[in-house]
CSV table of N, CA, C and O in Angstrom, one decimal:
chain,number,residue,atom,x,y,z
A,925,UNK,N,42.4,-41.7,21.3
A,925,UNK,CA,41.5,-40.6,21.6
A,925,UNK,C,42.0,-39.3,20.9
A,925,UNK,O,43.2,-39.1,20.7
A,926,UNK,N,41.1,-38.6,20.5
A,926,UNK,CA,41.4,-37.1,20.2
A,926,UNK,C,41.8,-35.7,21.0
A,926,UNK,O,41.4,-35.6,22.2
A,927,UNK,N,42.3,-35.1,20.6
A,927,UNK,CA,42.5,-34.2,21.2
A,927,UNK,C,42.0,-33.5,22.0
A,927,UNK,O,41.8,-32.3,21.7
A,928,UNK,N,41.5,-33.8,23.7
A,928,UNK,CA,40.7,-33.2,24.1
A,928,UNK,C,39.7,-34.1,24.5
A,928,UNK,O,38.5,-33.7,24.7
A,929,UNK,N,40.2,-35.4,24.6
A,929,UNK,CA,39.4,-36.6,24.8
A,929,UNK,C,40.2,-37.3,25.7
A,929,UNK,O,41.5,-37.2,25.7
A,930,UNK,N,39.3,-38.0,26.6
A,930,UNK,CA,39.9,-38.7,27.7
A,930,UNK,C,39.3,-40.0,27.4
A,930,UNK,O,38.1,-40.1,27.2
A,931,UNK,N,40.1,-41.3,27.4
A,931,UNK,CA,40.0,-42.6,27.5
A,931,UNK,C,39.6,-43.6,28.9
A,931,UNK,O,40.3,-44.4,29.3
A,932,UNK,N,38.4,-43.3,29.4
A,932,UNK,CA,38.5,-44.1,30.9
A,932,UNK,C,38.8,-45.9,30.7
A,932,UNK,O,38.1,-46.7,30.1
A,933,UNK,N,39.8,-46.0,31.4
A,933,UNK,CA,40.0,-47.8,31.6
A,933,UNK,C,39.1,-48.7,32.6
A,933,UNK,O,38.6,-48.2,33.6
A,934,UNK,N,38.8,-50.1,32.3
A,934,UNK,CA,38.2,-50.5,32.9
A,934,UNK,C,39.4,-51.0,34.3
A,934,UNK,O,40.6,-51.3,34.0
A,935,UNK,N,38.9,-51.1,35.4
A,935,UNK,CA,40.3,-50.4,36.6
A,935,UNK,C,40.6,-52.4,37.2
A,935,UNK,O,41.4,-52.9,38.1
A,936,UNK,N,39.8,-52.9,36.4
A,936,UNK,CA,40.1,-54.8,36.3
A,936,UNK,C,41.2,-55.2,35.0
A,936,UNK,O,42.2,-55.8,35.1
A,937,UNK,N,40.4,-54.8,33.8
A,937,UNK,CA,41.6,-55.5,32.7
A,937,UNK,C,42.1,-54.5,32.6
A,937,UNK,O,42.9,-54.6,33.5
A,938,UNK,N,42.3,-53.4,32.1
A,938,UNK,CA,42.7,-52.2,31.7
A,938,UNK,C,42.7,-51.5,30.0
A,938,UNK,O,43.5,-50.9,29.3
A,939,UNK,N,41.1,-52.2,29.8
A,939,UNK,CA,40.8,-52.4,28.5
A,939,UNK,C,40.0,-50.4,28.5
A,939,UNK,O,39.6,-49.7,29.3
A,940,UNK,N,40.1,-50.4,27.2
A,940,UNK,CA,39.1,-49.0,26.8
A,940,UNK,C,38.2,-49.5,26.9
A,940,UNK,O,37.8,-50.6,26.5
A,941,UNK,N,37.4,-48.3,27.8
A,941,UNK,CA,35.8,-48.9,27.7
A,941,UNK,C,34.9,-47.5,27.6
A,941,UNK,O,33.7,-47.6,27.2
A,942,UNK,N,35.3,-46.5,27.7
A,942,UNK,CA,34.8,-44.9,27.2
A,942,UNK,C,35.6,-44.1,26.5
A,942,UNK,O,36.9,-44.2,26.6
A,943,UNK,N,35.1,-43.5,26.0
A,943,UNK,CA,36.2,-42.2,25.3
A,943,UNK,C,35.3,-40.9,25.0
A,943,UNK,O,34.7,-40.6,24.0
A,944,UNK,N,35.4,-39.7,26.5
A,944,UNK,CA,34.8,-38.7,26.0
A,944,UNK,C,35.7,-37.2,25.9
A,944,UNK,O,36.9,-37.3,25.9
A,945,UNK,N,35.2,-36.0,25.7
A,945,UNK,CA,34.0,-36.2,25.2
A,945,UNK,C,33.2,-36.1,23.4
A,945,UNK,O,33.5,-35.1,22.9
A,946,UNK,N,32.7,-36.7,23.0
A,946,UNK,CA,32.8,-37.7,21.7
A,946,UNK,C,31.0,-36.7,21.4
A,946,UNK,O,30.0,-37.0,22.1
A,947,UNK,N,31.0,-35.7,20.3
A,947,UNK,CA,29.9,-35.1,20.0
A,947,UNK,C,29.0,-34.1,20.7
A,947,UNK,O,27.9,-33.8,20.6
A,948,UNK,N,30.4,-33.6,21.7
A,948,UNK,CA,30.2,-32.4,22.8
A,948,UNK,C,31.4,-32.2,23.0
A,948,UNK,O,32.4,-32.7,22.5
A,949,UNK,N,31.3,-31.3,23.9
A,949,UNK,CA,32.5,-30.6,24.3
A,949,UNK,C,33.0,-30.9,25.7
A,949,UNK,O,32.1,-31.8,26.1
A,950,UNK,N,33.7,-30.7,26.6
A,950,UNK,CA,34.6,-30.8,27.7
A,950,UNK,C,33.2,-30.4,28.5
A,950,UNK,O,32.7,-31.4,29.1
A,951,UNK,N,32.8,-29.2,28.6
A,951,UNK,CA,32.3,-28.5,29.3
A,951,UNK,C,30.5,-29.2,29.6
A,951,UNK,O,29.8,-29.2,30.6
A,952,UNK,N,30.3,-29.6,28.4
A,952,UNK,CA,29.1,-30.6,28.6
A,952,UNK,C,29.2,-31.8,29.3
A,952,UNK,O,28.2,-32.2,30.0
A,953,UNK,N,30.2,-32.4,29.1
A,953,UNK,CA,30.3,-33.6,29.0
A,953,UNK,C,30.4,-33.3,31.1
A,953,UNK,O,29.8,-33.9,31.9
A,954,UNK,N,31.3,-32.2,31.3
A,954,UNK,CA,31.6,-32.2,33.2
A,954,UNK,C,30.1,-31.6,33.6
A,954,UNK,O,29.9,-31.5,34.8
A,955,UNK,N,29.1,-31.2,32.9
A,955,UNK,CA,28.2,-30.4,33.6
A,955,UNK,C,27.2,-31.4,33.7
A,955,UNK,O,26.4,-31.5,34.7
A,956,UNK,N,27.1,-32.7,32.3
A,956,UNK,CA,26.0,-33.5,32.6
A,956,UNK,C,26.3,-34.7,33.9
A,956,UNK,O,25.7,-35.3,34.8
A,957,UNK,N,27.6,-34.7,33.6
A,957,UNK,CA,28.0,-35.8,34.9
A,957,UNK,C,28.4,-35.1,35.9
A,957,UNK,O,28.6,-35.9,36.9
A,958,UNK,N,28.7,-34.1,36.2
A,958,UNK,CA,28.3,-33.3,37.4
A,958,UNK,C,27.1,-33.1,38.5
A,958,UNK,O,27.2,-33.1,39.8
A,959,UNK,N,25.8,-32.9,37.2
A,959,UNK,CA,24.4,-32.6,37.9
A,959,UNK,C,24.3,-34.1,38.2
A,959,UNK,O,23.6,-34.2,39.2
A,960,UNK,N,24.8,-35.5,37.7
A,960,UNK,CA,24.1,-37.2,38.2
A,960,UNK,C,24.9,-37.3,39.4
A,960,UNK,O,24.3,-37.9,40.3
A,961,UNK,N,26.4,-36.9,39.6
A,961,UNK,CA,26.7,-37.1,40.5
A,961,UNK,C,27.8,-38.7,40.3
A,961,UNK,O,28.5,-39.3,41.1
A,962,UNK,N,27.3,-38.9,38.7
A,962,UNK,CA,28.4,-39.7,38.2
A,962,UNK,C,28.6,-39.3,36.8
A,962,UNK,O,27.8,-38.8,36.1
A,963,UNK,N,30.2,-39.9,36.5
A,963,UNK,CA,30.3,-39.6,34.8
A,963,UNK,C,29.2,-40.3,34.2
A,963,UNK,O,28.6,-41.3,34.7
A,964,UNK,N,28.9,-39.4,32.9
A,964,UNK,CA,27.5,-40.0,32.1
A,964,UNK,C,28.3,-39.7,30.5
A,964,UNK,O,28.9,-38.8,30.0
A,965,UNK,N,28.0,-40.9,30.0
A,965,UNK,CA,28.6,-41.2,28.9
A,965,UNK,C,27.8,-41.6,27.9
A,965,UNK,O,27.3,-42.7,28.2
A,966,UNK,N,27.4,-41.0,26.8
A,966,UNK,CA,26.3,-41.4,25.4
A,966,UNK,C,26.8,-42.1,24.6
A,966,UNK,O,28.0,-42.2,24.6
A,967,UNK,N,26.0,-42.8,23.8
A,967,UNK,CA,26.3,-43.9,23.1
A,967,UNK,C,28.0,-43.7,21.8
A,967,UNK,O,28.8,-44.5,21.4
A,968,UNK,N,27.9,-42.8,21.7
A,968,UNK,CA,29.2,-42.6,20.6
A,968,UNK,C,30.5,-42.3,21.6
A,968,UNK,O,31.6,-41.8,21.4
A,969,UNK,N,29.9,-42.9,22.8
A,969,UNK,CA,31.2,-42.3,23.7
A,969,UNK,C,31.8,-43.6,24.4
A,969,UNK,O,32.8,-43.7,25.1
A,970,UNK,N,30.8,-44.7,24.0
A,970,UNK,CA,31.1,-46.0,24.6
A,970,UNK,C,31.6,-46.9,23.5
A,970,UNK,O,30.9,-47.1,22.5
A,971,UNK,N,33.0,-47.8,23.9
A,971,UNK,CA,33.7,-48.7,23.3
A,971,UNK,C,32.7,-49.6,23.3
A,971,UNK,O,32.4,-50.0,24.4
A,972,UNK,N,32.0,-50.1,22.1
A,972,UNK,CA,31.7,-51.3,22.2
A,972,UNK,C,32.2,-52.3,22.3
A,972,UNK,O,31.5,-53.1,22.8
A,973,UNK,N,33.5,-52.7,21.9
A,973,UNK,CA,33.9,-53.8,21.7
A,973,UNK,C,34.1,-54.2,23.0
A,973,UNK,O,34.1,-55.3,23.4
A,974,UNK,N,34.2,-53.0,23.9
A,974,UNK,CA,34.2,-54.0,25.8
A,974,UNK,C,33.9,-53.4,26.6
A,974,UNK,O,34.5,-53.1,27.6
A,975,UNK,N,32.0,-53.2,26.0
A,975,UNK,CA,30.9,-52.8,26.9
A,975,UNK,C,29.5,-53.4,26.1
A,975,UNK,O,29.3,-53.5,24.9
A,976,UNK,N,28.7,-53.8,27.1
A,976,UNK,CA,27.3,-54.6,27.0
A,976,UNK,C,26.4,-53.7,28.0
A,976,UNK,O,26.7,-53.4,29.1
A,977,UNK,N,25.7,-53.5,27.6
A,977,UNK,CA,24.1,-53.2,28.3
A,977,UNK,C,23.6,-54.0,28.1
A,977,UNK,O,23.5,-54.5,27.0
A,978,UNK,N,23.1,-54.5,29.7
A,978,UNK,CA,22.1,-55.8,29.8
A,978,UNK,C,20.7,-55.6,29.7
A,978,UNK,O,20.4,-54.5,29.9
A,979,UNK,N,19.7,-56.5,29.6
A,979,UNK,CA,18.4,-56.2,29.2
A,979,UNK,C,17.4,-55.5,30.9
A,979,UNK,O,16.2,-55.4,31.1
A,980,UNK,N,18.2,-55.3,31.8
A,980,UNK,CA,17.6,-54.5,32.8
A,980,UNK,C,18.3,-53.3,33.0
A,980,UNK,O,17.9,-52.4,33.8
A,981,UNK,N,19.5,-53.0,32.2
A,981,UNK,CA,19.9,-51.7,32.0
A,981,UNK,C,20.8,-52.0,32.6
A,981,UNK,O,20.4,-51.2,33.5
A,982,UNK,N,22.1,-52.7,33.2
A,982,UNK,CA,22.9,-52.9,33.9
A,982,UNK,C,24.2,-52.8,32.6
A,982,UNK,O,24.1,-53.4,31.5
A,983,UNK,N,25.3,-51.8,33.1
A,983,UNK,CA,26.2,-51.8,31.8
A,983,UNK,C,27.5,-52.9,32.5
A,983,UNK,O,27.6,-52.7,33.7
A,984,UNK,N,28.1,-53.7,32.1
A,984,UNK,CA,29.4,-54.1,32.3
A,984,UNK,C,30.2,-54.3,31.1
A,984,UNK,O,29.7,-54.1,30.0
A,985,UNK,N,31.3,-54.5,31.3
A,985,UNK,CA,32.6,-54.7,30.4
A,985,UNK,C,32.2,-56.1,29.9
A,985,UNK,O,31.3,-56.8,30.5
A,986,UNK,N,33.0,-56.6,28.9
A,986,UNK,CA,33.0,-57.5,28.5
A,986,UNK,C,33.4,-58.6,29.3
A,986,UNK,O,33.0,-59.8,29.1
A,987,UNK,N,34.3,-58.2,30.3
A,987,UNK,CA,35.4,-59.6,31.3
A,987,UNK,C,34.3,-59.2,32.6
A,987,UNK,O,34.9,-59.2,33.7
A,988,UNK,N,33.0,-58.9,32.8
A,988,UNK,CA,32.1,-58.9,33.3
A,988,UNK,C,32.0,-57.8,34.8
A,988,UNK,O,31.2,-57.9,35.8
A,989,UNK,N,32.9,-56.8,34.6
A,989,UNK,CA,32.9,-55.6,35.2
A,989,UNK,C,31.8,-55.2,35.8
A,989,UNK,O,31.1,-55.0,34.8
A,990,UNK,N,31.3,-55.0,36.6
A,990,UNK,CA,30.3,-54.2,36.7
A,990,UNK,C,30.6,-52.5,36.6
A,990,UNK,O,31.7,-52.1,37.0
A,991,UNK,N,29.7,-51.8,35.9
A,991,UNK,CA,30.4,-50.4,35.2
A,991,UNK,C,29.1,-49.4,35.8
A,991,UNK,O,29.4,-48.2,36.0
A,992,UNK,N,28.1,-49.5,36.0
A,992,UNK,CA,26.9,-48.9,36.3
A,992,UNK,C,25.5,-49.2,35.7
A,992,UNK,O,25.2,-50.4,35.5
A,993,UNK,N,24.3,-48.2,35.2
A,993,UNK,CA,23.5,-48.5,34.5
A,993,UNK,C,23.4,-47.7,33.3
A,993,UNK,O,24.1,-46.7,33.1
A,994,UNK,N,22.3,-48.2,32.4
A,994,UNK,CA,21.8,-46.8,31.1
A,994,UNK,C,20.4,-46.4,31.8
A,994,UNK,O,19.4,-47.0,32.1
A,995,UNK,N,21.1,-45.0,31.8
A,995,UNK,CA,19.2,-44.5,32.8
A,995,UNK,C,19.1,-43.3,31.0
A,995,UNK,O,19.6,-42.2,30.6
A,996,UNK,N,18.3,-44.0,30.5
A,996,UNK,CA,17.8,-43.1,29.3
A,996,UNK,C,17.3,-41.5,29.8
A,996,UNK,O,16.8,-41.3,30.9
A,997,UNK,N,17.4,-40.6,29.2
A,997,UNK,CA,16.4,-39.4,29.1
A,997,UNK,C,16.4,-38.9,27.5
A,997,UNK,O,16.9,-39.4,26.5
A,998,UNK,N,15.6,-37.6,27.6
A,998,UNK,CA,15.1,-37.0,26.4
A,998,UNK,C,16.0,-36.8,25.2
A,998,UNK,O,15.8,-36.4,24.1
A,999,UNK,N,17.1,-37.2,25.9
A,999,UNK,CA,18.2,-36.7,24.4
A,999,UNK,C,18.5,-38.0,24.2
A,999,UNK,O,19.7,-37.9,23.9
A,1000,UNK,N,18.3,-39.2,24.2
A,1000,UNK,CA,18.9,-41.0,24.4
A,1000,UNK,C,19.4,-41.5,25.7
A,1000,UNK,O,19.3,-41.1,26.9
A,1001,UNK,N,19.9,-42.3,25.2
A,1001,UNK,CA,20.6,-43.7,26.4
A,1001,UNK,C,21.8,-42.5,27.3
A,1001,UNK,O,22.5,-41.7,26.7
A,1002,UNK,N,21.7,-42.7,28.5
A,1002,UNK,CA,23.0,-42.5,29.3
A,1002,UNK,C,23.5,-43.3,30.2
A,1002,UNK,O,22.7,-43.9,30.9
A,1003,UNK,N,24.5,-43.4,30.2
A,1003,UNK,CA,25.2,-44.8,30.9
A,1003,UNK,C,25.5,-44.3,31.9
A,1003,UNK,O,26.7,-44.0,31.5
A,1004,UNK,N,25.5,-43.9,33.1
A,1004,UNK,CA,25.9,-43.9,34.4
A,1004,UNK,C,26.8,-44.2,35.0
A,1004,UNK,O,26.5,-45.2,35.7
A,1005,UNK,N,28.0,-44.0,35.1
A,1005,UNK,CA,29.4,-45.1,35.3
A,1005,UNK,C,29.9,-44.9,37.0
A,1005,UNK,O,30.1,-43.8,37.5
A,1006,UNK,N,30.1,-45.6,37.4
A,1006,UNK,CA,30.7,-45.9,38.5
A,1006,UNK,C,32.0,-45.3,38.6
A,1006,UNK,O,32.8,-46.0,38.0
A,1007,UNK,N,32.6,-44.2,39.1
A,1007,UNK,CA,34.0,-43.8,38.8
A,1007,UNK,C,34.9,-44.8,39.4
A,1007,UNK,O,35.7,-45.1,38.5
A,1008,UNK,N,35.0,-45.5,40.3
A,1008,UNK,CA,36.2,-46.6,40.6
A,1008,UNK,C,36.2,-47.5,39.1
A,1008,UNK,O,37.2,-48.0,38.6
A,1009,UNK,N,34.7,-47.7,38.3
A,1009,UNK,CA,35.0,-49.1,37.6
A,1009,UNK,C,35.7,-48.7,36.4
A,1009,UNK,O,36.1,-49.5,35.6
A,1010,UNK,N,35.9,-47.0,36.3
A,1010,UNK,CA,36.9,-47.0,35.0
A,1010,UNK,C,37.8,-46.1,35.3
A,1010,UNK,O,37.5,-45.0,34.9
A,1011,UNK,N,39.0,-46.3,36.2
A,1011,UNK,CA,39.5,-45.8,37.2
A,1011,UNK,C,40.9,-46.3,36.6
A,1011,UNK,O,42.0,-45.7,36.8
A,1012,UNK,N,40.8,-47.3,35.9
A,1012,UNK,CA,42.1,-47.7,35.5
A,1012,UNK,C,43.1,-47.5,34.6
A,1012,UNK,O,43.1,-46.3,34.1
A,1013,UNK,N,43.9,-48.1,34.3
A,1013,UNK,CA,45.5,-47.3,33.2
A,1013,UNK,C,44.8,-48.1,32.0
A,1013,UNK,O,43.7,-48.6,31.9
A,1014,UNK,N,45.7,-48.0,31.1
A,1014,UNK,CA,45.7,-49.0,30.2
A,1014,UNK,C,46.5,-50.3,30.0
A,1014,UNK,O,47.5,-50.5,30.7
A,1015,UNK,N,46.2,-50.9,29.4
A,1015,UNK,CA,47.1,-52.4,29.8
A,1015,UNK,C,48.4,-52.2,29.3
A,1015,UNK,O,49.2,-53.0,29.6
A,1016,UNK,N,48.8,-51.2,28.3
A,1016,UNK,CA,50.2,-50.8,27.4
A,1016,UNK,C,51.2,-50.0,28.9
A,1016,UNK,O,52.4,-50.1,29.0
A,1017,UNK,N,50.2,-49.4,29.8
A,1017,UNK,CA,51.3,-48.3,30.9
A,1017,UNK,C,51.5,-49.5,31.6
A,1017,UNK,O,52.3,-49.4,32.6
């Protein structure tokens, strides 16, 4: 992560599965997941390599996490995340 970027773990394997905030700033990134009432994370902010959106909008980890949903609006995809489900360390701490 960069400077000013936070890595959320998935709080099961302890794999990267977000990295914000990635094409905003701090201050956006707490105001849009503030007003949902959960972190909300946009597509350049999600690890793909171990995260899937399923075809009903359901996001999980690759080791089959459940993580939340993508509730789209006017600016793209937002992924909705459950704060326990990336709650975790990394698998290195």
């Amino acid at each position: 992560a960069e400077k000013g970027e936070i890595t959320f773990y998935d709080s099961n394997t302890g794999k990267a599965l977000f990295v914000a905030p990635k094409g905003r700033d701090m201050e956006s990134f707490l105001k849009e997941s503030g007003s949902h009432g959960w972190p909300s994370f946009r597509d350049e902010e999600v690890v793909w390599d171990n995260v899937r959106c399923l075809g009903d909008g359901e996001c999980v980890s690759v080791d089959g996490t459940h993580l939340g949903h993508n509730l789209p609006d006017g600016t793209g995809n937002r992924y909705c995340i459950n704060l326990v489900s990336v709650a975790g360390r990394s698998k290195e701490e």
